[in-house]
Amino acid sequence: AQSVTQLDSQVPVFEEAPVELRCNYSSSVSVYLFWYVQYPNQGLQLLLKYLSGSTLVKGINGFEAEFNKSQTSFHLRKPSVHISDTAEYFCAVSETGGNKLTFGTGTQLKVEL
Amino acid sequence: DAGVIQSPRHEVTEMGQEVTLRCKPISGHNSLFWYRQTMMRGLELLIYFNNNVPIDDSGMPEDRFSAKMPNASFSTLKIQPSEPRDSAVYFCASSFQGGGNTEAFFGQGTRLTVV
């Protein structure tokens, strides 16, 4: 079984500042990793995913994440945030080749002027 | 494609009533998932289907919950009888399993309030 830990429940940041949202996972098998974003009253939308290959993954809206197998981490980063990035961000994991996602508890990113 | 379509968007019902949530997955997808989202427990996978067959229903809270997928384009999640603690947002998601692509597409959710 897999599990995901998002240690930060809320991250406040000023507009145009960089941000990092942390995600650590636990699994006894190889995994796929995902970041989803949820805007208020909306469903989840995929930001980016790591399946294999380069450990640095680029996604939509200027976000990127780096897979670190030794630290079992998949932190999400953006060099300069915008007000419109205010949302909840979920890290998720599945077994390689599987499609059952296990989600973290989410991190609320609040971008302030 | 219109994406994953869920209905209704909002449902308010009285305790003890039956509630049915509906989902139309993206055409061509062969996997369908039902999730529940609450403040206390976050996103929980309730059940998922592959090729219309339930594969894992270990997340279904109790016998009051049931899910069906009679064909590739329709699924229902039923709660009977409903209780206030079932109040949550219920999401349906679909994906195509095969070729290593496991991106799940989510519907906009059904916000259920049981009073």
PDB file of N, CA, C and O in Angstrom, chain A residues 9-66:
ATOM      1  N   SER A   9      -0.386  22.225   5.801  1.00  0.00           N
ATOM      2  CA  SER A   9      -1.809  22.317   5.456  1.00  0.00           C
ATOM      3  C   SER A   9      -2.118  23.656   4.785  1.00  0.00           C
ATOM      4  O   SER A   9      -3.020  23.739   3.963  1.00  0.00           O
ATOM      5  N   GLN A  10      -1.358  24.694   5.154  1.00  0.00           N
ATOM      6  CA  GLN A  10      -1.552  26.010   4.548  1.00  0.00           C
ATOM      7  C   GLN A  10      -0.200  26.659   4.282  1.00  0.00           C
ATOM      8  O   GLN A  10       0.712  26.563   5.105  1.00  0.00           O
ATOM      9  N   VAL A  11      -0.099  27.310   3.138  1.00  0.00           N
ATOM     10  CA  VAL A  11       1.119  28.036   2.798  1.00  0.00           C
ATOM     11  C   VAL A  11       0.721  29.410   2.282  1.00  0.00           C
ATOM     12  O   VAL A  11       0.171  29.530   1.180  1.00  0.00           O
ATOM     13  N   PRO A  12       0.963  30.446   3.092  1.00  0.00           N
ATOM     14  CA  PRO A  12       0.719  31.803   2.616  1.00  0.00           C
ATOM     15  C   PRO A  12       1.969  32.340   1.933  1.00  0.00           C
ATOM     16  O   PRO A  12       3.088  32.080   2.384  1.00  0.00           O
ATOM     17  N   VAL A  13       1.798  33.073   0.846  1.00  0.00           N
ATOM     18  CA  VAL A  13       2.942  33.605   0.112  1.00  0.00           C
ATOM     19  C   VAL A  13       2.507  34.877  -0.606  1.00  0.00           C
ATOM     20  O   VAL A  13       1.338  35.013  -0.995  1.00  0.00           O
ATOM     21  N   PHE A  14       3.447  35.803  -0.756  1.00  0.00           N
ATOM     22  CA  PHE A  14       3.131  37.028  -1.477  1.00  0.00           C
ATOM     23  C   PHE A  14       3.261  36.810  -2.979  1.00  0.00           C
ATOM     24  O   PHE A  14       4.056  35.982  -3.445  1.00  0.00           O
ATOM     25  N   GLU A  15       2.475  37.569  -3.707  1.00  0.00           N
ATOM     26  CA  GLU A  15       2.515  37.486  -5.165  1.00  0.00           C
ATOM     27  C   GLU A  15       3.925  37.760  -5.673  1.00  0.00           C
ATOM     28  O   GLU A  15       4.636  38.603  -5.133  1.00  0.00           O
ATOM     29  N   GLU A  16       4.316  37.009  -6.691  1.00  0.00           N
ATOM     30  CA  GLU A  16       5.616  37.067  -7.355  1.00  0.00           C
ATOM     31  C   GLU A  16       6.735  36.433  -6.539  1.00  0.00           C
ATOM     32  O   GLU A  16       7.873  36.368  -7.009  1.00  0.00           O
ATOM     33  N   ALA A  17       6.439  35.925  -5.375  1.00  0.00           N
ATOM     34  CA  ALA A  17       7.440  35.200  -4.592  1.00  0.00           C
ATOM     35  C   ALA A  17       7.472  33.750  -5.043  1.00  0.00           C
ATOM     36  O   ALA A  17       6.501  33.239  -5.610  1.00  0.00           O
ATOM     37  N   PRO A  18       8.595  33.052  -4.792  1.00  0.00           N
ATOM     38  CA  PRO A  18       8.641  31.616  -5.101  1.00  0.00           C
ATOM     39  C   PRO A  18       7.916  30.810  -4.025  1.00  0.00           C
ATOM     40  O   PRO A  18       7.733  31.275  -2.902  1.00  0.00           O
ATOM     41  N   VAL A  19       7.518  29.606  -4.394  1.00  0.00           N
ATOM     42  CA  VAL A  19       6.837  28.743  -3.437  1.00  0.00           C
ATOM     43  C   VAL A  19       7.255  27.295  -3.655  1.00  0.00           C
ATOM     44  O   VAL A  19       7.569  26.886  -4.784  1.00  0.00           O
ATOM     45  N   GLU A  20       7.279  26.555  -2.563  1.00  0.00           N
ATOM     46  CA  GLU A  20       7.497  25.107  -2.622  1.00  0.00           C
ATOM     47  C   GLU A  20       6.469  24.433  -1.742  1.00  0.00           C
ATOM     48  O   GLU A  20       6.330  24.769  -0.567  1.00  0.00           O
ATOM     49  N   LEU A  21       5.755  23.490  -2.300  1.00  0.00           N
ATOM     50  CA  LEU A  21       4.798  22.690  -1.544  1.00  0.00           C
ATOM     51  C   LEU A  21       5.386  21.296  -1.419  1.00  0.00           C
ATOM     52  O   LEU A  21       5.726  20.662  -2.419  1.00  0.00           O
ATOM     53  N   ARG A  22       5.448  20.814  -0.185  1.00  0.00           N
ATOM     54  CA  ARG A  22       6.161  19.573   0.059  1.00  0.00           C
ATOM     55  C   ARG A  22       5.259  18.342  -0.007  1.00  0.00           C
ATOM     56  O   ARG A  22       4.100  18.382   0.420  1.00  0.00           O
ATOM     57  N   CYS A  23       5.837  17.276  -0.527  1.00  0.00           N
ATOM     58  CA  CYS A  23       5.128  15.999  -0.618  1.00  0.00           C
ATOM     59  C   CYS A  23       6.137  14.883  -0.397  1.00  0.00           C
ATOM     60  O   CYS A  23       7.164  14.824  -1.084  1.00  0.00           O
ATOM     61  N   ASN A  24       5.825  13.997   0.527  1.00  0.00           N
ATOM     62  CA  ASN A  24       6.611  12.783   0.724  1.00  0.00           C
ATOM     63  C   ASN A  24       5.690  11.587   0.596  1.00  0.00           C
ATOM     64  O   ASN A  24       4.521  11.652   0.974  1.00  0.00           O
ATOM     65  N   TYR A  25       6.219  10.509   0.085  1.00  0.00           N
ATOM     66  CA  TYR A  25       5.391   9.324  -0.112  1.00  0.00           C
ATOM     67  C   TYR A  25       6.072   8.119   0.513  1.00  0.00           C
ATOM     68  O   TYR A  25       7.278   8.128   0.800  1.00  0.00           O
ATOM     69  N   SER A  26       5.265   7.095   0.691  1.00  0.00           N
ATOM     70  CA  SER A  26       5.773   5.828   1.205  1.00  0.00           C
ATOM     71  C   SER A  26       5.200   4.717   0.344  1.00  0.00           C
ATOM     72  O   SER A  26       3.987   4.690   0.076  1.00  0.00           O
ATOM     73  N   SER A  27       6.074   3.818  -0.122  1.00  0.00           N
ATOM     74  CA  SER A  27       5.610   2.706  -0.929  1.00  0.00           C
ATOM     75  C   SER A  27       6.670   1.617  -0.958  1.00  0.00           C
ATOM     76  O   SER A  27       7.860   1.908  -0.954  1.00  0.00           O
ATOM     77  N   SER A  28       6.221   0.372  -1.019  1.00  0.00           N
ATOM     78  CA  SER A  28       7.148  -0.751  -1.102  1.00  0.00           C
ATOM     79  C   SER A  28       7.428  -1.131  -2.558  1.00  0.00           C
ATOM     80  O   SER A  28       8.261  -2.007  -2.807  1.00  0.00           O
ATOM     81  N   VAL A  29       6.734  -0.467  -3.479  1.00  0.00           N
ATOM     82  CA  VAL A  29       6.932  -0.756  -4.907  1.00  0.00           C
ATOM     83  C   VAL A  29       7.201   0.564  -5.630  1.00  0.00           C
ATOM     84  O   VAL A  29       7.042   1.644  -5.057  1.00  0.00           O
ATOM     85  N   SER A  30       7.580   0.450  -6.880  1.00  0.00           N
ATOM     86  CA  SER A  30       7.824   1.678  -7.647  1.00  0.00           C
ATOM     87  C   SER A  30       6.495   2.378  -7.932  1.00  0.00           C
ATOM     88  O   SER A  30       5.447   1.730  -8.008  1.00  0.00           O
ATOM     89  N   VAL A  31       6.558   3.681  -8.073  1.00  0.00           N
ATOM     90  CA  VAL A  31       5.334   4.469  -8.099  1.00  0.00           C
ATOM     91  C   VAL A  31       5.302   5.474  -9.249  1.00  0.00           C
ATOM     92  O   VAL A  31       6.321   5.799  -9.851  1.00  0.00           O
ATOM     93  N   TYR A  32       4.099   5.910  -9.544  1.00  0.00           N
ATOM     94  CA  TYR A  32       3.859   7.112 -10.323  1.00  0.00           C
ATOM     95  C   TYR A  32       3.450   8.198  -9.323  1.00  0.00           C
ATOM     96  O   TYR A  32       2.802   7.907  -8.310  1.00  0.00           O
ATOM     97  N   LEU A  33       3.793   9.443  -9.632  1.00  0.00           N
ATOM     98  CA  LEU A  33       3.481  10.554  -8.734  1.00  0.00           C
ATOM     99  C   LEU A  33       2.780  11.670  -9.490  1.00  0.00           C
ATOM    100  O   LEU A  33       3.084  11.920 -10.661  1.00  0.00           O
ATOM    101  N   PHE A  34       1.872  12.333  -8.798  1.00  0.00           N
ATOM    102  CA  PHE A  34       1.025  13.339  -9.434  1.00  0.00           C
ATOM    103  C   PHE A  34       0.847  14.534  -8.495  1.00  0.00           C
ATOM    104  O   PHE A  34       0.870  14.392  -7.275  1.00  0.00           O
ATOM    105  N   TRP A  35       0.624  15.694  -9.104  1.00  0.00           N
ATOM    106  CA  TRP A  35       0.114  16.849  -8.385  1.00  0.00           C
ATOM    107  C   TRP A  35      -1.163  17.310  -9.090  1.00  0.00           C
ATOM    108  O   TRP A  35      -1.185  17.481 -10.318  1.00  0.00           O
ATOM    109  N   TYR A  36      -2.194  17.496  -8.266  1.00  0.00           N
ATOM    110  CA  TYR A  36      -3.462  18.015  -8.748  1.00  0.00           C
ATOM    111  C   TYR A  36      -3.745  19.346  -8.057  1.00  0.00           C
ATOM    112  O   TYR A  36      -3.330  19.571  -6.912  1.00  0.00           O
ATOM    113  N   VAL A  37      -4.512  20.197  -8.747  1.00  0.00           N
ATOM    114  CA  VAL A  37      -4.941  21.462  -8.162  1.00  0.00           C
ATOM    115  C   VAL A  37      -6.462  21.496  -8.123  1.00  0.00           C
ATOM    116  O   VAL A  37      -7.127  20.974  -9.038  1.00  0.00           O
ATOM    117  N   GLN A  38      -7.000  22.049  -7.040  1.00  0.00           N
ATOM    118  CA  GLN A  38      -8.448  22.190  -6.910  1.00  0.00           C
ATOM    119  C   GLN A  38      -8.784  23.641  -6.603  1.00  0.00           C
ATOM    120  O   GLN A  38      -8.425  24.153  -5.536  1.00  0.00           O
ATOM    121  N   TYR A  39      -9.447  24.283  -7.535  1.00  0.00           N
ATOM    122  CA  TYR A  39      -9.941  25.636  -7.306  1.00  0.00           C
ATOM    123  C   TYR A  39     -11.286  25.550  -6.581  1.00  0.00           C
ATOM    124  O   TYR A  39     -11.963  24.515  -6.641  1.00  0.00           O
ATOM    125  N   PRO A  40     -11.701  26.614  -5.895  1.00  0.00           N
ATOM    126  CA  PRO A  40     -12.940  26.564  -5.109  1.00  0.00           C
ATOM    127  C   PRO A  40     -14.132  26.064  -5.923  1.00  0.00           C
ATOM    128  O   PRO A  40     -14.347  26.499  -7.062  1.00  0.00           O
ATOM    129  N   ASN A  41     -14.848  25.126  -5.330  1.00  0.00           N
ATOM    130  CA  ASN A  41     -16.064  24.569  -5.927  1.00  0.00           C
ATOM    131  C   ASN A  41     -15.819  23.898  -7.276  1.00  0.00           C
ATOM    132  O   ASN A  41     -16.725  23.855  -8.129  1.00  0.00           O
ATOM    133  N   GLN A  42     -14.625  23.410  -7.462  1.00  0.00           N
ATOM    134  CA  GLN A  42     -14.289  22.711  -8.704  1.00  0.00           C
ATOM    135  C   GLN A  42     -13.761  21.314  -8.400  1.00  0.00           C
ATOM    136  O   GLN A  42     -13.438  20.996  -7.249  1.00  0.00           O
ATOM    137  N   GLY A  43     -13.676  20.510  -9.445  1.00  0.00           N
ATOM    138  CA  GLY A  43     -13.011  19.226  -9.311  1.00  0.00           C
ATOM    139  C   GLY A  43     -11.505  19.391  -9.357  1.00  0.00           C
ATOM    140  O   GLY A  43     -10.986  20.507  -9.417  1.00  0.00           O
ATOM    141  N   LEU A  44     -10.804  18.288  -9.324  1.00  0.00           N
ATOM    142  CA  LEU A  44      -9.340  18.320  -9.355  1.00  0.00           C
ATOM    143  C   LEU A  44      -8.848  18.314 -10.796  1.00  0.00           C
ATOM    144  O   LEU A  44      -9.398  17.634 -11.659  1.00  0.00           O
ATOM    145  N   GLN A  45      -7.772  19.052 -11.014  1.00  0.00           N
ATOM    146  CA  GLN A  45      -7.187  19.170 -12.348  1.00  0.00           C
ATOM    147  C   GLN A  45      -5.717  18.789 -12.252  1.00  0.00           C
ATOM    148  O   GLN A  45      -5.014  19.238 -11.344  1.00  0.00           O
ATOM    149  N   LEU A  46      -5.257  17.973 -13.192  1.00  0.00           N
ATOM    150  CA  LEU A  46      -3.863  17.536 -13.148  1.00  0.00           C
ATOM    151  C   LEU A  46      -2.924  18.691 -13.471  1.00  0.00           C
ATOM    152  O   LEU A  46      -3.078  19.372 -14.480  1.00  0.00           O
ATOM    153  N   LEU A  47      -1.925  18.893 -12.590  1.00  0.00           N
ATOM    154  CA  LEU A  47      -0.871  19.883 -12.837  1.00  0.00           C
ATOM    155  C   LEU A  47       0.306  19.250 -13.572  1.00  0.00           C
ATOM    156  O   LEU A  47       0.826  19.805 -14.526  1.00  0.00           O
ATOM    157  N   LEU A  48       0.740  18.111 -13.062  1.00  0.00           N
ATOM    158  CA  LEU A  48       1.882  17.412 -13.648  1.00  0.00           C
ATOM    159  C   LEU A  48       1.951  15.996 -13.092  1.00  0.00           C
ATOM    160  O   LEU A  48       1.270  15.685 -12.112  1.00  0.00           O
ATOM    161  N   LYS A  49       2.776  15.178 -13.750  1.00  0.00           N
ATOM    162  CA  LYS A  49       2.916  13.794 -13.310  1.00  0.00           C
ATOM    163  C   LYS A  49       4.321  13.298 -13.600  1.00  0.00           C
ATOM    164  O   LYS A  49       4.965  13.744 -14.568  1.00  0.00           O
ATOM    165  N   TYR A  50       4.771  12.384 -12.765  1.00  0.00           N
ATOM    166  CA  TYR A  50       6.034  11.692 -12.994  1.00  0.00           C
ATOM    167  C   TYR A  50       5.716  10.212 -13.197  1.00  0.00           C
ATOM    168  O   TYR A  50       5.141   9.556 -12.319  1.00  0.00           O
ATOM    169  N   LEU A  51       6.088   9.708 -14.360  1.00  0.00           N
ATOM    170  CA  LEU A  51       5.909   8.280 -14.642  1.00  0.00           C
ATOM    171  C   LEU A  51       7.266   7.587 -14.710  1.00  0.00           C
ATOM    172  O   LEU A  51       7.450   6.503 -14.152  1.00  0.00           O
ATOM    173  N   SER A  52       8.198   8.205 -15.412  1.00  0.00           N
ATOM    174  CA  SER A  52       9.550   7.660 -15.542  1.00  0.00           C
ATOM    175  C   SER A  52      10.411   8.715 -16.217  1.00  0.00           C
ATOM    176  O   SER A  52       9.916   9.775 -16.597  1.00  0.00           O
ATOM    177  N   GLY A  53      11.705   8.422 -16.354  1.00  0.00           N
ATOM    178  CA  GLY A  53      12.579   9.329 -17.098  1.00  0.00           C
ATOM    179  C   GLY A  53      13.098  10.459 -16.242  1.00  0.00           C
ATOM    180  O   GLY A  53      13.413  10.271 -15.066  1.00  0.00           O
ATOM    181  N   SER A  54      13.177  11.644 -16.809  1.00  0.00           N
ATOM    182  CA  SER A  54      13.735  12.798 -16.116  1.00  0.00           C
ATOM    183  C   SER A  54      13.015  13.044 -14.800  1.00  0.00           C
ATOM    184  O   SER A  54      11.784  13.035 -14.739  1.00  0.00           O
ATOM    185  N   THR A  55      13.801  13.289 -13.770  1.00  0.00           N
ATOM    186  CA  THR A  55      13.199  13.474 -12.447  1.00  0.00           C
ATOM    187  C   THR A  55      12.597  14.865 -12.273  1.00  0.00           C
ATOM    188  O   THR A  55      11.853  15.093 -11.332  1.00  0.00           O
ATOM    189  N   LEU A  56      12.933  15.782 -13.166  1.00  0.00           N
ATOM    190  CA  LEU A  56      12.344  17.121 -13.115  1.00  0.00           C
ATOM    191  C   LEU A  56      11.189  17.165 -14.113  1.00  0.00           C
ATOM    192  O   LEU A  56      11.384  17.000 -15.319  1.00  0.00           O
ATOM    193  N   VAL A  57      10.016  17.415 -13.581  1.00  0.00           N
ATOM    194  CA  VAL A  57       8.812  17.377 -14.404  1.00  0.00           C
ATOM    195  C   VAL A  57       8.206  18.767 -14.463  1.00  0.00           C
ATOM    196  O   VAL A  57       8.025  19.408 -13.436  1.00  0.00           O
ATOM    197  N   LYS A  58       7.884  19.191 -15.656  1.00  0.00           N
ATOM    198  CA  LYS A  58       7.250  20.501 -15.814  1.00  0.00           C
ATOM    199  C   LYS A  58       5.770  20.312 -16.119  1.00  0.00           C
ATOM    200  O   LYS A  58       5.385  19.399 -16.861  1.00  0.00           O
ATOM    201  N   GLY A  59       4.956  21.173 -15.514  1.00  0.00           N
ATOM    202  CA  GLY A  59       3.522  21.060 -15.704  1.00  0.00           C
ATOM    203  C   GLY A  59       2.912  22.343 -16.218  1.00  0.00           C
ATOM    204  O   GLY A  59       3.600  23.222 -16.725  1.00  0.00           O
ATOM    205  N   ILE A  60       1.608  22.446 -16.025  1.00  0.00           N
ATOM    206  CA  ILE A  60       0.900  23.636 -16.503  1.00  0.00           C
ATOM    207  C   ILE A  60       1.071  24.787 -15.520  1.00  0.00           C
ATOM    208  O   ILE A  60       1.470  24.586 -14.365  1.00  0.00           O
ATOM    209  N   ASN A  61       0.784  25.976 -16.005  1.00  0.00           N
ATOM    210  CA  ASN A  61       0.784  27.186 -15.164  1.00  0.00           C
ATOM    211  C   ASN A  61       2.138  27.481 -14.529  1.00  0.00           C
ATOM    212  O   ASN A  61       2.204  28.141 -13.493  1.00  0.00           O
ATOM    213  N   GLY A  62       3.219  27.027 -15.143  1.00  0.00           N
ATOM    214  CA  GLY A  62       4.560  27.344 -14.656  1.00  0.00           C
ATOM    215  C   GLY A  62       5.047  26.519 -13.478  1.00  0.00           C
ATOM    216  O   GLY A  62       6.097  26.805 -12.905  1.00  0.00           O
ATOM    217  N   PHE A  63       4.301  25.505 -13.093  1.00  0.00           N
ATOM    218  CA  PHE A  63       4.710  24.646 -11.982  1.00  0.00           C
ATOM    219  C   PHE A  63       5.675  23.552 -12.457  1.00  0.00           C
ATOM    220  O   PHE A  63       5.617  23.119 -13.610  1.00  0.00           O
ATOM    221  N   GLU A  64       6.528  23.126 -11.538  1.00  0.00           N
ATOM    222  CA  GLU A  64       7.394  21.991 -11.791  1.00  0.00           C
ATOM    223  C   GLU A  64       7.573  21.215 -10.491  1.00  0.00           C
ATOM    224  O   GLU A  64       7.317  21.737  -9.391  1.00  0.00           O
ATOM    225  N   ALA A  65       7.995  19.972 -10.628  1.00  0.00           N
ATOM    226  CA  ALA A  65       8.233  19.144  -9.450  1.00  0.00           C
ATOM    227  C   ALA A  65       9.424  18.243  -9.723  1.00  0.00           C
ATOM    228  O   ALA A  65       9.701  17.897 -10.880  1.00  0.00           O
ATOM    229  N   GLU A  66      10.101  17.876  -8.662  1.00  0.00           N
ATOM    230  CA  GLU A  66      11.268  17.018  -8.797  1.00  0.00           C
ATOM    231  C   GLU A  66      11.085  15.753  -7.985  1.00  0.00           C
ATOM    232  O   GLU A  66      10.803  15.788  -6.787  1.00  0.00           O
TER     233      GLU A  66
END
